[in-house]
Amino acid sequence: MNSTTRLSEKIHRLFSKTVRIFTASLIFTAALAGWRVDFLMISADGNSLCSLPAAQGQRLIAQYVHSVEKTDVEDEYVVTGGKLWTWEEKVKSSNAGMPSVLPKYMSFLNSGGKMIFRGGRLAHETLNLRIGNKTFGRNKLRIPPFETAELYKTLPGRRLELTIVRRPYLYGRTDTSKLFISDRQKRK
């Protein structure tokens, strides 16, 4: 084999490799444009406050103070199948407003001074959260990996709507706004 043939083969391999990389990049970009992803949309009064991709199993934890019992309540929701599913509720008391009969598909645990109601198969197309203020409710929302948003300070008296919207990834808008970005995170 002479040197001209070897050079020609090297050029052919390099060209072939370049074409494969370009084609893979083109296919990836096209797939990204059509790849549908679940986005968590948080809005109030018809105005979008927050939008971010929500993977299957993404957790949301709503925390508030019970209006009658004046004890802490923690509700955990999980994103599955384009809906927000109630996963568990942790309370210190089961008197006012708590179930007296355990619903089907739900379990009860008593752990560390808290009563935990888990399961129940309750799915929400839209989850409404009514936000209180410093004296009533003291609502907070945590969506890992973000820090806890103290909604009673930033959105007192508002009603939030949380929905899961499925749209192509490239056309989805990720906007955590100031809802989940603390002053400490801004300084980094």
Coordinates of N, CA and C in Angstrom, one line a residue:
M1 N 0.8 -1.2 0.0 CA 0.0 0.0 0.0 C 0.9 1.2 0.0
N2 N 0.6 2.1 -0.9 CA 1.4 3.3 -0.9 C 0.9 4.4 0.0
S3 N 1.7 5.5 0.2 CA 1.3 6.5 1.1 C 0.1 7.3 0.7
T4 N -0.2 7.4 -0.6 CA -1.3 8.1 -1.1 C -2.6 7.4 -0.8
T5 N -2.6 6.1 -0.8 CA -3.8 5.3 -0.5 C -4.0 5.4 1.0
R6 N -3.0 5.3 1.8 CA -3.2 5.4 3.3 C -3.7 6.8 3.6
L7 N -3.2 7.9 3.0 CA -3.7 9.2 3.3 C -5.2 9.3 2.8
S8 N -5.5 8.7 1.7 CA -6.9 8.7 1.2 C -7.8 8.0 2.2
E9 N -7.4 6.9 2.8 CA -8.2 6.2 3.8 C -8.4 7.0 5.0
K10 N -7.3 7.7 5.5 CA -7.4 8.5 6.7 C -8.4 9.6 6.5
I11 N -8.4 10.3 5.3 CA -9.3 11.3 5.0 C -10.7 10.8 5.0
H12 N -10.9 9.6 4.4 CA -12.2 9.0 4.3 C -12.8 8.7 5.7
R13 N -11.9 8.2 6.6 CA -12.4 7.9 7.9 C -12.7 9.1 8.7
L14 N -11.9 10.2 8.6 CA -12.1 11.4 9.2 C -13.4 12.1 8.7
F15 N -13.7 12.0 7.4 CA -14.9 12.6 6.9 C -16.1 11.8 7.4
S16 N -16.0 10.4 7.4 CA -17.1 9.6 7.8 C -17.4 9.9 9.3
K17 N -16.4 10.0 10.1 CA -16.6 10.3 11.5 C -17.2 11.7 11.7
T18 N -16.8 12.7 11.0 CA -17.4 14.0 11.0 C -18.9 14.0 10.6
V19 N -19.2 13.2 9.6 CA -20.6 13.1 9.1 C -21.4 12.4 10.2
R20 N -20.9 11.4 10.9 CA -21.7 10.7 11.9 C -21.9 11.6 13.1
I21 N -20.9 12.4 13.5 CA -21.1 13.3 14.6 C -22.1 14.4 14.3
F22 N -22.0 14.9 13.1 CA -23.0 16.0 12.7 C -24.4 15.4 12.6
T23 N -24.5 14.2 12.1 CA -25.8 13.6 12.0 C -26.4 13.3 13.4
A24 N -25.6 12.8 14.3 CA -26.0 12.5 15.6 C -26.5 13.8 16.3
S25 N -25.7 14.9 16.1 CA -26.1 16.2 16.7 C -27.4 16.7 16.1
L26 N -27.6 16.5 14.9 CA -28.8 16.9 14.2 C -30.0 16.1 14.7
I27 N -29.9 14.8 14.8 CA -30.9 14.0 15.4 C -31.2 14.3 16.8
F28 N -30.2 14.6 17.6 CA -30.4 14.9 19.0 C -31.2 16.2 19.1
T29 N -30.8 17.2 18.3 CA -31.5 18.5 18.4 C -33.0 18.4 17.9
A30 N -33.2 17.6 16.9 CA -34.6 17.3 16.4 C -35.4 16.6 17.5
A31 N -34.8 15.6 18.2 CA -35.4 14.9 19.2 C -35.8 15.8 20.4
L32 N -34.9 16.7 20.7 CA -35.1 17.6 21.8 C -36.3 18.6 21.5
A33 N -36.4 18.9 20.3 CA -37.5 19.8 19.9 C -38.9 19.1 20.1
G34 N -38.9 17.8 19.9 CA -40.2 17.1 20.0 C -40.3 16.3 21.3
W35 N -39.3 16.2 22.1 CA -39.3 15.4 23.3 C -40.2 16.1 24.3
R36 N -41.2 15.4 24.7 CA -42.2 16.0 25.6 C -41.8 15.7 27.1
V37 N -41.9 16.8 27.8 CA -41.5 16.8 29.2 C -42.6 17.4 30.1
D38 N -42.7 16.8 31.3 CA -43.7 17.4 32.2 C -43.0 18.7 32.9
F39 N -43.8 19.8 32.9 CA -43.4 21.0 33.6 C -44.3 21.3 34.7
L40 N -43.8 21.6 35.8 CA -44.7 22.1 36.9 C -44.9 23.6 36.8
M41 N -46.2 23.9 36.7 CA -46.6 25.3 36.5 C -47.2 25.8 37.8
I42 N -46.8 26.9 38.4 CA -47.4 27.5 39.5 C -47.9 28.8 39.1
S43 N -49.2 29.0 39.3 CA -49.7 30.3 38.9 C -50.7 30.8 40.0
A44 N -50.9 32.1 40.0 CA -51.9 32.8 40.9 C -52.6 33.8 40.1
D45 N -53.9 33.8 40.2 CA -54.8 34.8 39.5 C -54.5 34.8 38.0
G46 N -54.3 33.6 37.4 CA -54.0 33.5 36.0 C -52.6 33.9 35.5
N47 N -51.8 34.4 36.4 CA -50.4 34.8 36.1 C -49.4 33.7 36.5
S48 N -48.6 33.3 35.6 CA -47.6 32.3 35.9 C -46.5 32.9 36.8
L49 N -46.3 32.1 37.9 CA -45.2 32.5 38.9 C -44.0 31.7 38.7
C50 N -44.1 30.5 38.3 CA -43.0 29.6 38.3 C -43.3 28.4 37.3
S51 N -42.2 28.0 36.6 CA -42.3 26.9 35.6 C -41.0 26.2 35.6
L52 N -41.0 24.9 35.9 CA -39.8 24.1 35.8 C -40.0 22.7 35.5
P53 N -39.1 22.0 34.8 CA -39.3 20.6 34.5 C -39.5 19.8 35.7
A54 N -40.4 18.9 35.6 CA -40.7 18.0 36.8 C -40.6 16.5 36.3
A55 N -39.6 15.9 36.8 CA -39.4 14.5 36.4 C -40.4 13.6 37.2
Q56 N -40.6 12.4 36.6 CA -41.4 11.4 37.3 C -40.9 11.2 38.7
G57 N -41.7 11.3 39.7 CA -41.3 11.1 41.1 C -40.8 12.4 41.8
Q58 N -40.9 13.5 41.1 CA -40.5 14.8 41.7 C -41.4 15.0 42.9
R59 N -40.9 15.4 44.0 CA -41.7 15.7 45.2 C -41.9 17.2 45.4
L60 N -43.1 17.5 46.0 CA -43.4 18.8 46.4 C -43.9 18.7 47.9
I61 N -43.4 19.5 48.7 CA -43.9 19.4 50.1 C -44.5 20.8 50.5
A62 N -45.8 20.7 50.9 CA -46.5 21.9 51.4 C -46.6 21.8 52.9
Q63 N -46.2 22.9 53.5 CA -46.2 22.9 55.0 C -47.1 24.1 55.4
Y64 N -47.8 23.9 56.5 CA -48.7 25.0 57.0 C -49.1 24.6 58.4
V65 N -49.7 25.6 59.1 CA -50.1 25.4 60.5 C -51.6 25.2 60.4
H66 N -52.1 24.2 61.0 CA -53.6 23.8 61.0 C -54.4 25.0 61.6
S67 N -55.5 25.4 61.0 CA -56.2 26.6 61.4 C -56.9 26.3 62.8
V68 N -57.3 25.1 63.1 CA -58.0 24.8 64.3 C -57.0 24.3 65.4
E69 N -56.3 23.3 65.1 CA -55.4 22.7 66.0 C -54.1 23.5 66.3
K70 N -53.8 24.4 65.4 CA -52.5 25.2 65.6 C -51.3 24.3 65.7
T71 N -51.3 23.2 64.9 CA -50.1 22.3 64.9 C -49.6 22.3 63.4
D72 N -48.4 21.9 63.3 CA -47.8 21.8 61.9 C -48.3 20.7 61.1
V73 N -48.6 20.9 59.9 CA -49.0 19.9 58.9 C -48.1 19.9 57.7
E74 N -47.7 18.7 57.3 CA -46.9 18.6 56.1 C -47.5 17.7 55.1
D75 N -47.8 18.2 53.9 CA -48.4 17.4 52.8 C -47.4 17.2 51.8
E76 N -47.2 15.9 51.3 CA -46.2 15.6 50.3 C -46.9 15.1 49.1
Y77 N -46.6 15.7 47.9 CA -47.2 15.3 46.6 C -46.1 14.8 45.7
V78 N -46.4 13.9 44.8 CA -45.4 13.4 43.9 C -46.0 13.5 42.5
V79 N -45.1 13.9 41.5 CA -45.5 14.0 40.1 C -45.4 12.6 39.5
T80 N -46.5 12.1 39.0 CA -46.5 10.8 38.3 C -47.6 10.9 37.2
G81 N -47.2 10.5 36.0 CA -48.2 10.4 34.9 C -48.9 11.7 34.6
G82 N -48.2 12.8 34.7 CA -48.8 14.1 34.4 C -49.7 14.6 35.4
K83 N -49.7 14.1 36.6 CA -50.6 14.5 37.7 C -49.8 14.7 39.0
L84 N -50.4 15.4 39.9 CA -49.8 15.5 41.2 C -50.6 14.6 42.2
W85 N -49.9 13.6 42.7 CA -50.5 12.6 43.6 C -50.2 12.9 45.0
T86 N -51.3 12.8 45.9 CA -51.0 13.0 47.3 C -50.3 11.7 47.8
W87 N -49.1 11.9 48.3 CA -48.3 10.8 48.8 C -48.5 10.6 50.3
E88 N -48.3 11.6 51.1 CA -48.4 11.4 52.5 C -48.7 12.8 53.2
E89 N -49.3 12.7 54.4 CA -49.6 13.8 55.2 C -49.1 13.5 56.6
K90 N -48.3 14.4 57.2 CA -47.8 14.3 58.5 C -48.5 15.3 59.4
V91 N -49.0 14.9 60.5 CA -49.7 15.8 61.5 C -49.3 15.4 62.9
K92 N -49.5 16.3 63.8 CA -49.2 16.0 65.2 C -50.5 15.6 65.9
S93 N -51.7 15.9 65.4 CA -52.9 15.6 66.0 C -53.9 15.1 64.9
S94 N -54.8 14.3 65.2 CA -55.8 13.8 64.2 C -57.2 14.2 64.6
N95 N -57.4 15.3 65.3 CA -58.7 15.8 65.7 C -59.4 16.5 64.6
A96 N -59.2 17.8 64.5 CA -59.9 18.7 63.6 C -59.6 18.4 62.1
G97 N -60.6 17.9 61.4 CA -60.4 17.8 59.9 C -59.7 16.6 59.4
M98 N -59.2 15.7 60.3 CA -58.5 14.6 59.9 C -59.4 13.4 59.7
P99 N -59.0 12.4 58.9 CA -59.9 11.3 58.7 C -60.1 10.4 59.9
S100 N -61.3 10.0 60.2 CA -61.5 9.1 61.4 C -61.5 7.7 60.9
V101 N -61.7 7.4 59.6 CA -61.6 6.1 59.0 C -60.6 6.1 58.0
L102 N -59.7 5.1 58.0 CA -58.6 5.1 57.0 C -59.1 4.7 55.6
P103 N -59.0 5.5 54.6 CA -59.5 5.2 53.3 C -58.8 4.0 52.7
K104 N -59.4 3.4 51.7 CA -58.8 2.2 51.0 C -57.5 2.7 50.4
Y105 N -56.5 1.8 50.3 CA -55.2 2.0 49.7 C -54.4 3.1 50.5
M106 N -54.7 3.3 51.8 CA -53.9 4.2 52.6 C -53.4 3.5 53.8
S107 N -52.2 3.9 54.2 CA -51.6 3.3 55.4 C -51.4 4.4 56.5
F108 N -51.4 3.9 57.7 CA -51.2 4.9 58.8 C -50.0 4.4 59.6
L109 N -49.1 5.4 60.0 CA -47.9 5.2 60.8 C -47.9 6.2 61.9
N110 N -47.4 5.8 63.1 CA -47.2 6.7 64.2 C -45.7 6.7 64.4
S111 N -45.1 7.8 64.1 CA -43.6 7.9 64.2 C -43.1 9.2 64.7
G112 N -42.3 9.1 65.7 CA -41.7 10.3 66.3 C -42.7 11.4 66.7
G113 N -43.8 11.1 67.3 CA -44.8 12.1 67.7 C -45.6 12.6 66.6
K114 N -45.5 12.1 65.4 CA -46.3 12.5 64.2 C -47.1 11.3 63.7
M115 N -48.3 11.6 63.3 CA -49.1 10.7 62.6 C -48.9 10.8 61.1
I116 N -48.7 9.7 60.4 CA -48.4 9.8 59.0 C -49.4 9.0 58.2
F117 N -50.2 9.7 57.4 CA -51.2 9.0 56.5 C -50.5 8.9 55.1
R118 N -50.3 7.7 54.6 CA -49.6 7.5 53.4 C -50.4 6.8 52.3
G119 N -50.4 7.3 51.1 CA -51.1 6.6 50.0 C -52.5 7.2 49.8
G120 N -53.4 6.4 49.4 CA -54.8 6.8 49.2 C -55.2 7.0 47.7
R121 N -54.2 7.1 46.8 CA -54.5 7.2 45.4 C -55.4 8.4 45.0
L122 N -55.0 9.5 45.5 CA -55.7 10.8 45.2 C -54.8 11.6 44.3
A123 N -55.3 11.7 43.0 CA -54.6 12.5 42.0 C -55.2 13.8 41.7
H124 N -54.4 14.8 41.4 CA -54.9 16.1 41.2 C -54.5 16.6 39.8
E125 N -55.4 17.0 39.0 CA -55.1 17.7 37.7 C -54.5 19.0 38.0
T126 N -55.2 19.7 38.9 CA -54.8 21.0 39.5 C -54.9 21.0 41.0
L127 N -53.8 21.4 41.6 CA -53.8 21.4 43.1 C -53.8 22.9 43.5
N128 N -54.8 23.2 44.3 CA -55.0 24.5 44.8 C -54.5 24.7 46.2
L129 N -53.6 25.6 46.4 CA -53.1 25.9 47.7 C -53.5 27.3 48.1
R130 N -54.3 27.5 49.1 CA -54.7 28.8 49.7 C -53.6 29.2 50.6
I131 N -53.0 30.4 50.4 CA -51.9 30.9 51.2 C -52.4 31.8 52.3
G132 N -52.0 31.6 53.5 CA -52.4 32.4 54.6 C -51.4 33.6 54.8
N133 N -51.2 34.0 56.0 CA -50.3 35.1 56.3 C -49.4 34.7 57.6
K134 N -48.9 35.6 58.2 CA -48.0 35.3 59.4 C -48.8 34.8 60.6
T135 N -50.1 35.1 60.7 CA -50.9 34.6 61.8 C -51.7 33.4 61.4
F136 N -52.1 33.3 60.2 CA -53.0 32.2 59.7 C -52.3 31.4 58.6
G137 N -52.0 30.2 58.9 CA -51.5 29.3 57.8 C -50.0 29.2 57.8
R138 N -49.3 30.3 57.7 CA -47.8 30.3 57.6 C -47.4 29.3 56.5
N139 N -47.9 29.3 55.4 CA -47.7 28.3 54.3 C -46.3 28.4 53.7
K140 N -45.7 27.2 53.5 CA -44.4 27.1 52.9 C -44.5 26.1 51.8
L141 N -43.6 26.1 50.8 CA -43.6 25.1 49.8 C -42.1 24.8 49.5
R142 N -41.8 23.5 49.5 CA -40.5 23.0 49.2 C -40.5 22.1 48.0
I143 N -39.7 22.4 47.0 CA -39.6 21.5 45.8 C -38.1 21.2 45.7
P144 N -37.7 20.1 46.2 CA -36.2 19.7 46.1 C -35.7 19.8 44.7
P145 N -34.6 20.4 44.4 CA -33.5 20.7 45.3 C -33.5 22.2 45.8
F146 N -34.6 22.9 45.5 CA -34.7 24.3 45.9 C -34.9 24.4 47.4
E147 N -34.6 25.6 48.0 CA -34.9 25.9 49.4 C -36.4 26.1 49.6
T148 N -36.8 26.0 50.8 CA -38.2 26.2 51.1 C -38.6 27.7 50.9
A149 N -39.7 27.8 50.1 CA -40.3 29.2 49.8 C -41.3 29.5 50.9
E150 N -41.1 30.6 51.6 CA -42.1 31.0 52.6 C -43.2 31.8 51.9
L151 N -44.2 31.1 51.4 CA -45.2 31.7 50.6 C -46.0 32.7 51.4
Y152 N -46.2 32.5 52.7 CA -47.0 33.4 53.5 C -46.4 34.8 53.6
K153 N -45.1 34.9 53.3 CA -44.4 36.2 53.3 C -44.5 36.9 51.9
T154 N -44.3 36.1 50.9 CA -44.2 36.6 49.5 C -45.6 36.7 48.8
L155 N -46.5 35.8 49.1 CA -47.8 35.8 48.5 C -49.0 35.6 49.4
P156 N -49.0 36.5 50.5 CA -50.1 36.3 51.5 C -51.5 36.5 50.9
G157 N -52.4 35.6 51.3 CA -53.8 35.7 50.9 C -54.1 35.3 49.5
R158 N -53.1 34.8 48.8 CA -53.4 34.3 47.4 C -53.7 32.9 47.3
R159 N -54.3 32.5 46.2 CA -54.6 31.1 45.9 C -53.7 30.6 44.8
L160 N -52.9 29.7 45.0 CA -52.0 29.2 44.0 C -52.6 27.9 43.3
E161 N -52.3 27.8 42.0 CA -52.7 26.7 41.3 C -51.4 26.0 40.8
L162 N -51.3 24.7 41.1 CA -50.1 23.9 40.7 C -50.7 22.9 39.7
T163 N -50.1 22.9 38.5 CA -50.5 21.9 37.5 C -49.3 21.4 36.8
I164 N -49.5 20.2 36.2 CA -48.4 19.6 35.4 C -48.8 19.7 34.0
V165 N -48.0 20.3 33.2 CA -48.2 20.5 31.8 C -47.2 19.8 31.0
R166 N -47.6 19.0 30.0 CA -46.6 18.3 29.1 C -46.4 19.1 27.8
R167 N -45.2 19.4 27.6 CA -44.9 20.1 26.3 C -43.5 19.8 25.9
P168 N -43.2 20.0 24.6 CA -41.8 19.8 24.1 C -40.8 20.5 24.9
Y169 N -39.7 19.8 25.2 CA -38.6 20.4 26.0 C -38.1 21.7 25.6
L170 N -37.9 21.9 24.3 CA -37.3 23.2 23.8 C -38.3 24.3 23.9
Y171 N -39.6 24.0 24.0 CA -40.6 25.0 24.0 C -41.1 25.3 25.4
G172 N -40.7 24.4 26.4 CA -41.0 24.6 27.8 C -40.2 25.8 28.3
R173 N -40.8 26.6 29.2 CA -40.1 27.7 29.8 C -39.8 27.4 31.2
T174 N -38.5 27.4 31.5 CA -38.0 27.2 32.9 C -37.9 28.5 33.5
D175 N -38.6 28.8 34.6 CA -38.6 30.1 35.2 C -38.9 29.8 36.7
T176 N -37.8 29.8 37.5 CA -38.0 29.6 38.9 C -38.4 30.9 39.6
S177 N -38.4 32.0 38.8 CA -38.6 33.4 39.3 C -38.0 33.6 40.7
K178 N -38.6 34.4 41.5 CA -38.0 34.7 42.8 C -38.7 33.8 43.8
L179 N -39.6 32.9 43.4 CA -40.3 32.1 44.3 C -39.4 31.1 45.1
F180 N -38.4 30.6 44.4 CA -37.5 29.6 45.1 C -36.1 30.0 45.1
I181 N -35.8 31.3 44.9 CA -34.4 31.7 44.9 C -34.2 32.6 46.1
S182 N -33.4 32.2 47.1 CA -33.2 33.0 48.3 C -32.1 34.0 48.0
D183 N -32.0 34.9 48.9 CA -30.9 35.9 48.9 C -29.6 35.2 48.9
R184 N -29.4 34.2 49.7 CA -28.2 33.4 49.8 C -27.8 32.8 48.5
Q185 N -28.8 32.3 47.7 CA -28.5 31.7 46.4 C -28.1 32.7 45.4
K186 N -28.7 33.9 45.5 CA -28.4 35.0 44.5 C -27.0 35.4 44.7
R187 N -26.4 35.4 45.9 CA -25.1 35.9 46.1 C -24.0 34.9 45.6
K188 N -24.4 33.7 45.3 CA -23.4 32.7 44.9 C -22.9 33.0 43.5

